[in-house]
């Protein structure tokens, strides 16, 4: 993670991917993240939208080049919904493949016109519905999502480690105020006061 004293401004691109069946927590969390992040003067939310395997700011280098300098940094924040059996939306796997292909197209000596300035962080949104399943099946639930994070790390498109430690949460069991919000605030220097996220409130669903 960059030393906050050395970063003048953060430009944050937020991508969300739903569960394979379309039932989605990722979009609500993306909107919540956008609202929280914009409360901080050091950050700009440059994009909020669905994760796509081609097109858009994830793949368009020209769209982010204006902040590719010593005074700013790009951070790509991925929110990936993971089902109880570890399934993810097919866009997640396609993005992993495309990143691998893009890296393979670089010259073998690694020479590029400018060093990569794209940072990333991954939030995995698990959908276990009871505590026992969440604990016993954790590796299964987050397995594909973890591989997605590793794909970022080995890609030429990003730095070799996440901007901040990736987060794994069970959205059916935990309210965002308990884990997600504190992680986000600490990660992106969001002030604790005047958050104002009532419009993006998210309630966990618990089994009785």
Tab-separated table of C-alpha atoms in Angstrom:
chain	number	residue	atom	x	y	z
A	1	UNK	CA	0.000	0.000	0.000
A	2	UNK	CA	1.251	3.474	-0.870
A	3	UNK	CA	2.260	5.792	1.964
A	4	UNK	CA	-0.736	8.174	2.264
A	5	UNK	CA	1.646	11.120	2.702
A	6	UNK	CA	3.047	10.433	-0.784
A	7	UNK	CA	-0.319	10.274	-2.572
A	8	UNK	CA	-2.023	13.472	-3.587
A	9	UNK	CA	-5.190	11.928	-4.940
A	10	UNK	CA	-6.792	8.515	-5.479
A	11	UNK	CA	-8.907	7.738	-8.536
A	12	UNK	CA	-11.018	4.705	-7.714
A	13	UNK	CA	-12.752	2.423	-10.211
A	14	UNK	CA	-15.374	0.166	-8.626
A	15	UNK	CA	-16.479	-3.044	-10.373
A	16	UNK	CA	-19.119	-5.482	-9.145
A	17	UNK	CA	-20.008	-9.036	-10.217
A	18	UNK	CA	-23.229	-10.813	-9.152
A	19	UNK	CA	-23.883	-14.430	-8.270
A	20	UNK	CA	-24.382	-16.774	-11.241
A	21	UNK	CA	-28.150	-16.851	-10.622
A	22	UNK	CA	-28.323	-13.054	-10.633
A	23	UNK	CA	-29.153	-12.630	-6.941
A	24	UNK	CA	-26.843	-9.802	-6.106
A	25	UNK	CA	-25.252	-8.068	-3.150
A	26	UNK	CA	-22.282	-6.741	-5.097
A	27	UNK	CA	-24.079	-3.805	-6.707
A	28	UNK	CA	-25.461	-2.587	-3.378
A	29	UNK	CA	-22.011	-2.824	-1.828
A	30	UNK	CA	-20.492	-1.004	-4.810
A	31	UNK	CA	-22.930	1.874	-4.420
A	32	UNK	CA	-22.284	1.966	-0.703
A	33	UNK	CA	-18.531	2.051	-1.309
A	34	UNK	CA	-18.934	4.885	-3.797
A	35	UNK	CA	-20.912	6.928	-1.304
A	36	UNK	CA	-18.422	6.355	1.505
A	37	UNK	CA	-15.369	7.044	-0.612
A	38	UNK	CA	-16.648	10.331	-2.008
A	39	UNK	CA	-16.874	11.686	1.533
A	40	UNK	CA	-13.077	11.922	1.527
A	41	UNK	CA	-11.303	14.852	-0.150
A	42	UNK	CA	-8.356	12.672	-1.214
A	43	UNK	CA	-10.439	10.405	-3.420
A	44	UNK	CA	-12.482	10.532	-6.608
A	45	UNK	CA	-14.785	7.729	-7.705
A	46	UNK	CA	-14.078	7.601	-11.424
A	47	UNK	CA	-16.327	4.643	-12.259
A	48	UNK	CA	-18.964	2.353	-10.735
A	49	UNK	CA	-20.306	-0.480	-12.854
A	50	UNK	CA	-20.485	-4.152	-13.750
A	51	UNK	CA	-17.354	-6.198	-14.269
A	52	UNK	CA	-17.007	-6.908	-17.986
A	53	UNK	CA	-14.437	-9.071	-19.804
A	54	UNK	CA	-13.830	-6.395	-22.439
A	55	UNK	CA	-14.441	-2.671	-22.903
A	56	UNK	CA	-14.718	-0.020	-20.222
A	57	UNK	CA	-12.072	1.509	-17.954
A	58	UNK	CA	-10.637	-1.841	-16.878
A	59	UNK	CA	-9.330	-2.410	-20.399
A	60	UNK	CA	-9.092	1.121	-21.838
A	61	UNK	CA	-5.650	2.420	-20.843
A	62	UNK	CA	-6.366	5.790	-22.442
A	63	UNK	CA	-9.294	6.359	-20.099
A	64	UNK	CA	-7.018	6.282	-17.050
A	65	UNK	CA	-3.831	7.764	-18.489
A	66	UNK	CA	-4.642	11.283	-17.268
A	67	UNK	CA	-3.984	10.225	-13.677
A	68	UNK	CA	-1.002	8.038	-14.462
A	69	UNK	CA	1.526	10.418	-12.908
A	70	UNK	CA	3.417	11.089	-9.694
A	71	UNK	CA	0.593	13.080	-8.125
A	72	UNK	CA	-2.192	10.485	-8.357
A	73	UNK	CA	-2.830	6.782	-8.388
A	74	UNK	CA	-5.494	4.533	-9.896
A	75	UNK	CA	-7.106	1.938	-7.615
A	76	UNK	CA	-9.384	-0.755	-9.036
A	77	UNK	CA	-11.799	-2.099	-6.423
A	78	UNK	CA	-13.492	-5.396	-7.277
A	79	UNK	CA	-16.562	-6.634	-5.391
A	80	UNK	CA	-17.224	-10.269	-6.278
A	81	UNK	CA	-20.252	-12.205	-5.050
A	82	UNK	CA	-19.415	-15.858	-4.264
A	83	UNK	CA	-22.112	-18.509	-3.869
A	84	UNK	CA	-22.123	-21.152	-1.143
A	85	UNK	CA	-20.458	-23.658	-3.510
A	86	UNK	CA	-17.868	-21.147	-4.712
A	87	UNK	CA	-19.558	-20.311	-8.013
A	88	UNK	CA	-19.057	-16.831	-9.438
A	89	UNK	CA	-20.428	-14.925	-12.390
A	90	UNK	CA	-18.859	-15.983	-15.684
A	91	UNK	CA	-17.508	-12.468	-16.189
A	92	UNK	CA	-15.053	-13.151	-13.355
A	93	UNK	CA	-13.495	-16.128	-15.098
A	94	UNK	CA	-13.418	-14.308	-18.441
A	95	UNK	CA	-11.598	-11.358	-16.894
A	96	UNK	CA	-9.025	-13.754	-15.420
A	97	UNK	CA	-8.408	-15.286	-18.845
A	98	UNK	CA	-8.202	-11.923	-20.588
A	99	UNK	CA	-5.692	-10.596	-18.080
A	100	UNK	CA	-3.542	-13.657	-18.648
A	101	UNK	CA	-3.738	-13.172	-22.424
A	102	UNK	CA	-2.898	-9.485	-22.139
A	103	UNK	CA	0.168	-10.230	-20.038
A	104	UNK	CA	1.331	-12.844	-22.541
A	105	UNK	CA	1.293	-10.225	-25.315
A	106	UNK	CA	3.977	-8.081	-23.640
A	107	UNK	CA	7.599	-8.247	-24.847
A	108	UNK	CA	9.505	-10.945	-22.986
A	109	UNK	CA	12.057	-8.398	-21.707
A	110	UNK	CA	9.203	-6.634	-19.917
A	111	UNK	CA	10.014	-3.215	-21.381
A	112	UNK	CA	7.070	-0.814	-21.427
A	113	UNK	CA	6.759	2.891	-22.119
A	114	UNK	CA	5.678	3.648	-18.558
A	115	UNK	CA	5.584	1.507	-15.411
A	116	UNK	CA	2.148	0.254	-14.385
A	117	UNK	CA	0.372	2.492	-11.892
A	118	UNK	CA	-2.777	0.449	-11.478
A	119	UNK	CA	-3.416	-0.712	-7.924
A	120	UNK	CA	-6.187	-3.130	-6.983
A	121	UNK	CA	-8.109	-4.566	-4.053
A	122	UNK	CA	-10.641	-7.398	-4.020
A	123	UNK	CA	-13.666	-7.793	-1.749
A	124	UNK	CA	-15.245	-11.253	-1.790
A	125	UNK	CA	-18.904	-11.338	-0.772
A	126	UNK	CA	-19.790	-14.790	0.518
A	127	UNK	CA	-23.389	-15.988	0.627
A	128	UNK	CA	-23.378	-18.689	3.296
A	129	UNK	CA	-26.606	-18.622	5.298
A	130	UNK	CA	-25.442	-20.083	8.599
A	131	UNK	CA	-22.350	-19.691	10.737
A	132	UNK	CA	-21.365	-23.365	10.508
A	133	UNK	CA	-21.384	-23.333	6.718
A	134	UNK	CA	-19.498	-20.038	6.661
A	135	UNK	CA	-16.734	-21.490	8.831
A	136	UNK	CA	-16.534	-25.023	7.459
A	137	UNK	CA	-16.877	-24.113	3.770
A	138	UNK	CA	-14.843	-20.914	3.748
A	139	UNK	CA	-12.165	-22.223	1.377
A	140	UNK	CA	-14.807	-23.521	-1.020
A	141	UNK	CA	-16.912	-20.362	-0.937
A	142	UNK	CA	-14.001	-18.016	-1.583
A	143	UNK	CA	-11.828	-20.353	-3.661
A	144	UNK	CA	-12.543	-18.911	-7.111
A	145	UNK	CA	-12.569	-15.377	-5.751
A	146	UNK	CA	-9.109	-15.902	-4.278
A	147	UNK	CA	-7.872	-17.114	-7.644
A	148	UNK	CA	-9.271	-13.930	-9.141
A	149	UNK	CA	-7.133	-11.943	-6.691
A	150	UNK	CA	-4.071	-13.971	-7.638
A	151	UNK	CA	-4.780	-13.295	-11.310
A	152	UNK	CA	-4.576	-9.576	-10.552
A	153	UNK	CA	-1.240	-10.053	-8.790
A	154	UNK	CA	0.463	-11.829	-11.693
A	155	UNK	CA	-1.036	-9.604	-14.392
A	156	UNK	CA	1.011	-6.927	-16.110
A	157	UNK	CA	-2.026	-4.676	-15.722
A	158	UNK	CA	-1.644	-4.322	-11.946
A	159	UNK	CA	0.896	-4.095	-9.176
A	160	UNK	CA	2.127	-7.399	-7.748
A	161	UNK	CA	0.249	-7.031	-4.475
A	162	UNK	CA	-3.104	-5.501	-3.518
A	163	UNK	CA	-3.298	-1.856	-2.559
A	164	UNK	CA	-4.672	-3.001	0.792
A	165	UNK	CA	-5.304	-6.517	2.074
A	166	UNK	CA	-8.225	-8.153	0.295
A	167	UNK	CA	-11.416	-8.632	2.309
A	168	UNK	CA	-13.657	-11.693	2.681
A	169	UNK	CA	-17.065	-11.208	4.297
A	170	UNK	CA	-20.305	-13.155	4.631
A	171	UNK	CA	-22.976	-10.689	3.569
A	172	UNK	CA	-25.889	-12.873	4.662
A	173	UNK	CA	-24.593	-12.968	8.240
A	174	UNK	CA	-22.750	-9.697	8.792
A	175	UNK	CA	-23.960	-6.123	8.438
A	176	UNK	CA	-21.693	-3.895	6.296
A	177	UNK	CA	-21.163	-1.576	9.269
A	178	UNK	CA	-19.344	-4.376	11.109
A	179	UNK	CA	-16.602	-5.274	8.628
A	180	UNK	CA	-16.998	-3.673	5.205
A	181	UNK	CA	-17.325	-0.030	6.245
A	182	UNK	CA	-14.353	-0.065	8.672
A	183	UNK	CA	-12.147	-1.776	6.063
A	184	UNK	CA	-13.176	0.748	3.415
A	185	UNK	CA	-12.611	3.754	5.650
A	186	UNK	CA	-9.184	2.560	6.745
A	187	UNK	CA	-8.202	1.634	3.187
A	188	UNK	CA	-9.197	4.822	1.419
A	189	UNK	CA	-8.775	7.430	4.172
A	190	UNK	CA	-12.505	8.088	4.530
A	191	UNK	CA	-13.457	10.349	7.417
A	192	UNK	CA	-15.526	8.826	10.220
A	193	UNK	CA	-18.013	11.713	10.350
A	194	UNK	CA	-20.937	12.604	8.095
A	195	UNK	CA	-20.956	9.327	6.201
A	196	UNK	CA	-24.632	9.528	5.282
A	197	UNK	CA	-25.166	6.094	3.761
A	198	UNK	CA	-28.806	5.616	4.690
A	199	UNK	CA	-29.820	5.458	1.031
A	200	UNK	CA	-27.522	2.475	0.506
A	201	UNK	CA	-28.317	0.630	3.721
A	202	UNK	CA	-27.870	-3.145	3.488
A	203	UNK	CA	-29.365	-5.583	5.949
A	204	UNK	CA	-27.900	-9.090	6.407
A	205	UNK	CA	-30.347	-11.946	6.073
A	206	UNK	CA	-30.110	-14.483	8.888
A	207	UNK	CA	-31.700	-17.890	9.126
A	208	UNK	CA	-34.011	-18.291	12.127
